[in-house]
Short mmCIF file of C-alpha atoms (C1' of nucleotides) in Angstrom, two decimals:
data_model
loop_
_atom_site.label_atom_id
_atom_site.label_comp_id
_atom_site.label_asym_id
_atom_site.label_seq_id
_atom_site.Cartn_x
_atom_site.Cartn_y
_atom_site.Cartn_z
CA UNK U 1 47.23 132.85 76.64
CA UNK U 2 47.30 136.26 78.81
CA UNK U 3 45.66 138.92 77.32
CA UNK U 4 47.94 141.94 78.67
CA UNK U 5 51.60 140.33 77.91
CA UNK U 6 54.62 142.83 79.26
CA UNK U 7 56.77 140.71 77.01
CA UNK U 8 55.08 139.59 73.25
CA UNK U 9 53.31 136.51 73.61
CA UNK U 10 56.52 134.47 71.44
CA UNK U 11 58.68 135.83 73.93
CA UNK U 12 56.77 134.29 77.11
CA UNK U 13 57.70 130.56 75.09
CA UNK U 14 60.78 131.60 74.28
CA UNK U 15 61.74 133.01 77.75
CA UNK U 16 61.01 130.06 79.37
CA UNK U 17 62.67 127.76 76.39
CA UNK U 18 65.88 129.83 77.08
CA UNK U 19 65.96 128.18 80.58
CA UNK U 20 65.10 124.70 79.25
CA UNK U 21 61.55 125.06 80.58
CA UNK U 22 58.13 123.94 78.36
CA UNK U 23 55.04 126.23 78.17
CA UNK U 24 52.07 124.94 79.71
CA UNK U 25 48.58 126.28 80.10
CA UNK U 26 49.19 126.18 84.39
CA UNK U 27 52.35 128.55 83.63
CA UNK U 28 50.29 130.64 81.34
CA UNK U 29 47.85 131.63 83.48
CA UNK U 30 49.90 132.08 86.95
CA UNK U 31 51.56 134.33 84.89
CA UNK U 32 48.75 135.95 83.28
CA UNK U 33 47.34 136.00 86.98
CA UNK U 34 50.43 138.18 87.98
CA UNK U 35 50.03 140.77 85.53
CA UNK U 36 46.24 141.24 85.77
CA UNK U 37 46.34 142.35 89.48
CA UNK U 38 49.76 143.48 90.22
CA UNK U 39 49.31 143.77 93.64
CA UNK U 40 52.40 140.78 94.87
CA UNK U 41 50.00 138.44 96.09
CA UNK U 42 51.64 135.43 97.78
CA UNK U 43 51.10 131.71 96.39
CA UNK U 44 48.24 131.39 98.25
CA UNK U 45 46.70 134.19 96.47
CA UNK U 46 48.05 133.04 93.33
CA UNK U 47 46.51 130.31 93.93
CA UNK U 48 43.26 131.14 94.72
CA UNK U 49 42.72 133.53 91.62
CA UNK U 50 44.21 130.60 89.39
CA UNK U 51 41.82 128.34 90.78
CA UNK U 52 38.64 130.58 89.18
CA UNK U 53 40.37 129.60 85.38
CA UNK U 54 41.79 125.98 86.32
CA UNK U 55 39.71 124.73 88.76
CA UNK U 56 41.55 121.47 89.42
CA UNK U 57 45.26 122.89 89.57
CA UNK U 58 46.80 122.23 92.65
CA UNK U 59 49.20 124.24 95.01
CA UNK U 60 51.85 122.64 94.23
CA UNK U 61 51.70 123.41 90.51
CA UNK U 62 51.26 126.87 91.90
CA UNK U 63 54.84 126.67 93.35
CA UNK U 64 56.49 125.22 90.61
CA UNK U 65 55.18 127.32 87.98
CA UNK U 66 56.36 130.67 89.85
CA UNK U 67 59.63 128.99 90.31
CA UNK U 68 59.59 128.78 86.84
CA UNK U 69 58.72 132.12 86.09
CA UNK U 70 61.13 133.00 88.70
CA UNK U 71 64.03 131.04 87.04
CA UNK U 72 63.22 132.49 83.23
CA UNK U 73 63.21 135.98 84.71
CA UNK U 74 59.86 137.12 83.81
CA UNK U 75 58.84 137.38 87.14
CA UNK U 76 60.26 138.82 90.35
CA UNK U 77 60.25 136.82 94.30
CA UNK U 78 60.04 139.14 96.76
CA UNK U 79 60.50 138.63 100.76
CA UNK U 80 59.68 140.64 103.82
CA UNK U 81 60.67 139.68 107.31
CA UNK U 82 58.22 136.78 108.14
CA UNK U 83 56.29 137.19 105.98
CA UNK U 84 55.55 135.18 102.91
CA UNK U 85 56.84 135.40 99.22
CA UNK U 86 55.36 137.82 97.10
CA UNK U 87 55.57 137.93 93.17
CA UNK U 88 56.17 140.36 90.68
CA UNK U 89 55.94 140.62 86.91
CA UNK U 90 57.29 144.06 86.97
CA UNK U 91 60.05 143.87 84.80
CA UNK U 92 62.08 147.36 85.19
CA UNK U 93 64.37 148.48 87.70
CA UNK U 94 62.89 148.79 90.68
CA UNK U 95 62.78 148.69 94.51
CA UNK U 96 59.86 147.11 96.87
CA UNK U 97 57.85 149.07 99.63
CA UNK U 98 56.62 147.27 102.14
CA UNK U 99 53.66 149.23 104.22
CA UNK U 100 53.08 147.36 107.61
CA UNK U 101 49.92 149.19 108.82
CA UNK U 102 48.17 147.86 105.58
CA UNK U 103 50.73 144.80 104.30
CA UNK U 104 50.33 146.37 100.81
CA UNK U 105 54.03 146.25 98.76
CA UNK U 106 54.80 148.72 95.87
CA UNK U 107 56.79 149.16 93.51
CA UNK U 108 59.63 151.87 93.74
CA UNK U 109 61.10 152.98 90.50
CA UNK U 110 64.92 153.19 90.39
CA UNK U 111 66.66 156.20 88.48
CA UNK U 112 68.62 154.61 85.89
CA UNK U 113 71.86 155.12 87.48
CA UNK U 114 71.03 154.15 90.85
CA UNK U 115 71.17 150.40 90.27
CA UNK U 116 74.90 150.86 88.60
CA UNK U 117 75.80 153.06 91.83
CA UNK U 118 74.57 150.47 94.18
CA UNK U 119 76.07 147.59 92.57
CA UNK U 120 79.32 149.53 92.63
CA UNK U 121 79.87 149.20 95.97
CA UNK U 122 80.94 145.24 95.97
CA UNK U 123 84.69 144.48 96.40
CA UNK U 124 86.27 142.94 93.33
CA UNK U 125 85.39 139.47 92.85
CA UNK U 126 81.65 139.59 94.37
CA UNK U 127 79.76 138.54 91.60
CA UNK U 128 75.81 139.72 92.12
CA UNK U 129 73.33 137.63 89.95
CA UNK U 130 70.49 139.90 92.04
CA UNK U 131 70.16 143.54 93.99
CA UNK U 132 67.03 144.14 95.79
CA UNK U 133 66.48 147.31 97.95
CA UNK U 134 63.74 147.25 100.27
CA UNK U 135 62.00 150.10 102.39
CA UNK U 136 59.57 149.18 105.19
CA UNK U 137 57.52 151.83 106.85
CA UNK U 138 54.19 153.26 106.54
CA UNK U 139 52.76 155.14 103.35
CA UNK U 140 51.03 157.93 103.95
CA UNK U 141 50.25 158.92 100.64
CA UNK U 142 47.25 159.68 99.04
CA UNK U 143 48.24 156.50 96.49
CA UNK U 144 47.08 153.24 97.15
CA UNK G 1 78.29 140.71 130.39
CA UNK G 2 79.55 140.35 127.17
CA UNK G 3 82.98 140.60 126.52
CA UNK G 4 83.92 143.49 123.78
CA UNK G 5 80.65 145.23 123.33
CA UNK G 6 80.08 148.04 120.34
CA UNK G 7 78.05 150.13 122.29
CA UNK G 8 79.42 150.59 125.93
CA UNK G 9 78.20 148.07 128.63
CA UNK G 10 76.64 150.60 130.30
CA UNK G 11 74.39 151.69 127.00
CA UNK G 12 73.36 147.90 126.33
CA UNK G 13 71.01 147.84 129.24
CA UNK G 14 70.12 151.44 128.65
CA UNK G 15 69.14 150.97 125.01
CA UNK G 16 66.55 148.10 126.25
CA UNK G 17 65.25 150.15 128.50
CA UNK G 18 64.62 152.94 125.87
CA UNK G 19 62.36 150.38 124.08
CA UNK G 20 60.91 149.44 127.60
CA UNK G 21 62.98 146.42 127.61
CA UNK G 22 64.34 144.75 130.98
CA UNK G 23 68.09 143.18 130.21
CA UNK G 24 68.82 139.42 131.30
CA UNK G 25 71.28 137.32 131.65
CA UNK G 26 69.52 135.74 128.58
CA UNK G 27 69.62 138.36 126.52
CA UNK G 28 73.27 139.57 127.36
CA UNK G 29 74.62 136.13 125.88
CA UNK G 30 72.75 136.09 123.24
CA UNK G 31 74.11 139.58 122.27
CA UNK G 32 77.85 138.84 123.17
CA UNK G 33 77.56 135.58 120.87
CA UNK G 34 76.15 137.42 118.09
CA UNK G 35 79.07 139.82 118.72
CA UNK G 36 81.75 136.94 118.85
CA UNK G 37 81.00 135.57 115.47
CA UNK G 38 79.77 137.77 113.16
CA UNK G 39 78.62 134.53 110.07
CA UNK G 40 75.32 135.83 110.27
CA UNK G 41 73.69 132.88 112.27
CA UNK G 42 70.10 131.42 112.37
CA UNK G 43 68.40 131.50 115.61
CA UNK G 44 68.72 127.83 115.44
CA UNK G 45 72.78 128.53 115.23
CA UNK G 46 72.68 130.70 117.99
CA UNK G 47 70.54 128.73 120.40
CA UNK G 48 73.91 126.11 119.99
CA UNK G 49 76.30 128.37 120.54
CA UNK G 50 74.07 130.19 123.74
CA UNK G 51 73.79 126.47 125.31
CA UNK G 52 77.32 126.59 125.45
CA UNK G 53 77.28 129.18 128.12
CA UNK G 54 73.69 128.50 129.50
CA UNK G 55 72.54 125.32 129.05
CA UNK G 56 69.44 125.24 130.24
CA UNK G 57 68.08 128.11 127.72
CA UNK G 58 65.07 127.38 125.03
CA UNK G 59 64.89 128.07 122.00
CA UNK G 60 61.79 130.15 122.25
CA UNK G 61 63.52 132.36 124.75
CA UNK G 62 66.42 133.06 121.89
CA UNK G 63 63.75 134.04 119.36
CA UNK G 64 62.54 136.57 122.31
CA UNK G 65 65.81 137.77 123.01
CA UNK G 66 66.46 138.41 119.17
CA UNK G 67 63.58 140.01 118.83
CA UNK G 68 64.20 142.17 122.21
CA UNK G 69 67.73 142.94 120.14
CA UNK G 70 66.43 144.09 116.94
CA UNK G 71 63.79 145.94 118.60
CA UNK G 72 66.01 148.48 120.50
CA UNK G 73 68.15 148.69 117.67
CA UNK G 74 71.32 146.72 118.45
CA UNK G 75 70.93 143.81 116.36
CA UNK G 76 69.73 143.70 112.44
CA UNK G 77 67.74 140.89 111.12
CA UNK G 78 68.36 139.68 107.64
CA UNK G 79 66.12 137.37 105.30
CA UNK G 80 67.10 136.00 102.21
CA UNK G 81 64.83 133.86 99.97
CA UNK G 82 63.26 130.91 101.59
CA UNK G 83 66.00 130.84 104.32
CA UNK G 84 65.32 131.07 107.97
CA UNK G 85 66.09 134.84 108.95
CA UNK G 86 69.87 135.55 110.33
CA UNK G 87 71.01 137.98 112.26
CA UNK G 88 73.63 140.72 112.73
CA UNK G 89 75.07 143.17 115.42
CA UNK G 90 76.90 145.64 112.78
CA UNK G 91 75.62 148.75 113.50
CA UNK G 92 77.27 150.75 110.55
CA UNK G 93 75.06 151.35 107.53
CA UNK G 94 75.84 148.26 105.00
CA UNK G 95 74.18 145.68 102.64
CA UNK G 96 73.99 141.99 102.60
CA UNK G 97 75.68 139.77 99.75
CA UNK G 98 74.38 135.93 100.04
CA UNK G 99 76.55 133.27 98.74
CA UNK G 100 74.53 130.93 96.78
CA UNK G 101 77.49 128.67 96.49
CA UNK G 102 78.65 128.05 99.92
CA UNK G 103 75.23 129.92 101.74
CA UNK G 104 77.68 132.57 103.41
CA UNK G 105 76.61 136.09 104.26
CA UNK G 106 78.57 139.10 104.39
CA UNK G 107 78.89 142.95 105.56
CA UNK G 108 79.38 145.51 102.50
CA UNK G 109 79.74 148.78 103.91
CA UNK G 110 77.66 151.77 102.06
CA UNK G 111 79.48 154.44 100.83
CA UNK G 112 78.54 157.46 103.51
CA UNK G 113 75.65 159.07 100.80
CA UNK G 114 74.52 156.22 98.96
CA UNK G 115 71.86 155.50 101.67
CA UNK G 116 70.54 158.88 101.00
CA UNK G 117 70.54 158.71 97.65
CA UNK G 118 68.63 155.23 97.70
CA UNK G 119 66.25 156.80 100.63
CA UNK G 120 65.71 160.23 97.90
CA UNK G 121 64.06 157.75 95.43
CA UNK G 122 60.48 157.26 97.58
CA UNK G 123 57.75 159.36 96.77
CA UNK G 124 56.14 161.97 98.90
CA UNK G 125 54.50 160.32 101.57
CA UNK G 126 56.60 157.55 101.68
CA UNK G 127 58.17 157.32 105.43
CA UNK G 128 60.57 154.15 105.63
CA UNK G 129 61.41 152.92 108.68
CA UNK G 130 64.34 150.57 107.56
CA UNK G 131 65.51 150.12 104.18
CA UNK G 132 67.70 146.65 103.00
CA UNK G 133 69.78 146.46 100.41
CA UNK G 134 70.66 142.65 99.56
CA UNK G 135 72.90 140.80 97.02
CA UNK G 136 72.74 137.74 96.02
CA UNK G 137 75.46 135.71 93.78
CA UNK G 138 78.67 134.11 94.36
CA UNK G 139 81.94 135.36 96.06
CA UNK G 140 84.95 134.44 94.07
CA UNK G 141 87.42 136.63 96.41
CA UNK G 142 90.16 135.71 98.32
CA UNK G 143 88.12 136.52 101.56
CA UNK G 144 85.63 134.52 103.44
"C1'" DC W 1 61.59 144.95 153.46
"C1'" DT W 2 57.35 142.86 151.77
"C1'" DA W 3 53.45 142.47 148.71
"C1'" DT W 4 51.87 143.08 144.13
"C1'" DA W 5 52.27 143.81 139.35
"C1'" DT W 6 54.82 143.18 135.27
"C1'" DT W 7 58.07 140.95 132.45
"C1'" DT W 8 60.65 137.10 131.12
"C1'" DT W 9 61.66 132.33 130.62
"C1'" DT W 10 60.49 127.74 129.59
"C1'" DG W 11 58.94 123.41 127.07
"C1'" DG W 12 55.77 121.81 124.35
"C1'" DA W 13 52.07 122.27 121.20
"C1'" DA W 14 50.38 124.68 117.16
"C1'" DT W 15 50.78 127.09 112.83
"C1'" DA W 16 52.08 128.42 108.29
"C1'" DA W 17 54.88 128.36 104.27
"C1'" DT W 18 57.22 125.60 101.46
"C1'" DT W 19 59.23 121.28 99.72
"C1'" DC W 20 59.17 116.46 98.84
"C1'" DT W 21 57.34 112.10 97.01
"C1'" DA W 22 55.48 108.88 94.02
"C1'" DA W 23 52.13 108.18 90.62
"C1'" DT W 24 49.89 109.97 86.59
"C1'" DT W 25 49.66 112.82 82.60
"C1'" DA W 26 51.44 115.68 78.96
"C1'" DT W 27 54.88 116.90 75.68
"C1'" DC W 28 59.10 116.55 72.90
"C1'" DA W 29 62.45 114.36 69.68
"C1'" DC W 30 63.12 111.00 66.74
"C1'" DG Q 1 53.85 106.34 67.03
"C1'" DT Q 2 57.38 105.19 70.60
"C1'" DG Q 3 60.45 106.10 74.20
"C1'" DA Q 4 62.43 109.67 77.03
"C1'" DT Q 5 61.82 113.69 79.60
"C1'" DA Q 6 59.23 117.15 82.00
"C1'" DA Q 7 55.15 118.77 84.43
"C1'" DT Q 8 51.11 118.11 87.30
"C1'" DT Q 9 48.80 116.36 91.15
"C1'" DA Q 10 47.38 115.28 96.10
"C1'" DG Q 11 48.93 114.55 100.15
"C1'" DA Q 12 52.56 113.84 103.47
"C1'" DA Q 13 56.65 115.83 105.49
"C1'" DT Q 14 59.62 119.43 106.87
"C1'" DT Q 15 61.13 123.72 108.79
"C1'" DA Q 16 60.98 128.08 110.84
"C1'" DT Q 17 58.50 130.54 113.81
"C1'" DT Q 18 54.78 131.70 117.04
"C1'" DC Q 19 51.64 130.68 120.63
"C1'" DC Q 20 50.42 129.06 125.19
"C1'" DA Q 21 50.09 128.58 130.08
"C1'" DA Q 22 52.72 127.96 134.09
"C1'" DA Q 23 56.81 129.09 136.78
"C1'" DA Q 24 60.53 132.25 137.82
"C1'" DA Q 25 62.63 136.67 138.01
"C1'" DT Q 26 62.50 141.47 138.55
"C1'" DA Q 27 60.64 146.06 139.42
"C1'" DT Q 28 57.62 149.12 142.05
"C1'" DA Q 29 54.73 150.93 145.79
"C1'" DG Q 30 53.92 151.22 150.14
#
DNA sequence: CTATATTTTTGGAATAATTCTAATTATCAC
DNA sequence: GTGATAATTAGAATTATTCCAAAAATATAG
């Protein structure tokens, strides 16, 4: 059971019922993994930081419970040239910055009109399920 | 020497050199096939279509001219979840739309402002050095 | 021109992320 | 509870990409 839930704890079941997916305590804590350090670790780091709670789950467990989480929308996949996926349970509109001196992503909120404008520009008849905008370059801000 | 070049013969070699790049025959094919059919291939897809003209050429020489390509700015390369990166010689600003159903990729021109109005949204500090804008979905137009 | 340095190409081996497989375990619906 | 379905597991397999060391090509300096 994750302590810091985005979404109520009944939704987190619910969410995943919704895309005929179970609950299980591996799913739990990937996602309660995510949310703790949101810093879009890949699912090796995932993995590792699961590992301290469920010893004995395996990587492949990893993978298929962030597909889940993927599939039922309460988590993000993110991708970078080359480099590996990245998860996010960051639920609002937003884009991903990608700093290559460091490798550190961040999140980018997106005024709420943005999104609308940006998925404006398909044709008619392009049907986008997804829209991600990416930046990579180097942060030179005093955030971290 | 490829055949209907973009950028004027003359600049292809020069814009290597501005990224202290030599040009090759290698790397000339590799450019004029990319410019031939715009699908968006793999490197895979474009070591084929290369051997076609030189035969003898390896595949780790068409990942080094690719990269040669996107480095001085002629060439684009695209990534889409868990799918090997593809590449693209349009040189006009414009997003990617991925076609889950038949794995297609293809141009959408940005409206001349929107790619300021998406670059306005980073934070002080922020200095992006390419941004991506990527769709993903199905295309029920009348185009391929 | 020729010698030397630098870059590029090549084929094969190595790596890294992800997916697959088959067996076991857990959970759901009745 | 029982049978059906889904999830987990460990390890093998796959795939894209990078690395490596040697050979070839090209540029530069004299």
């Amino acid at each position: 059971m994750p302590d810091s839930l985005t979404v109520p704890q009944e939704t987190f079941a619910q969410k995943l019922a919704d895309s005929g997916l179970r609950n299980t305590p591996q799913r739990e804590v990937v996602y309660s993994v995510l949310l703790q350090k949101r810093d879009h670790p890949t699912a090796d780091e995932v993995f590792a930081r699961v590992k301290a709670e469920l010893p004995t789950i395996s990587l492949a467990t990893v993978y298929n419970c962030l597909e889940a989480l993927v599939q039922c929308k309460l988590v993000r996949a993110v991708n970078f040239e080359r480099e590996p996926t990245r998860y996010c349970p960051n639920l609002r509109p937003h884009a991903h910055f990608h700093d290559d001196q460091t490798g550190s992503t961040h999140d980018i909120d997106l005024p709420p009109d943005l999104l609308e404008r940006v998925q404006a520009i398909l044709p008619p008849g392009y049907d986008a399920a997804s829209v991600e905008i990416s930046f990579r370059g180097s942060a030179v801000s005093s955030q971290n």
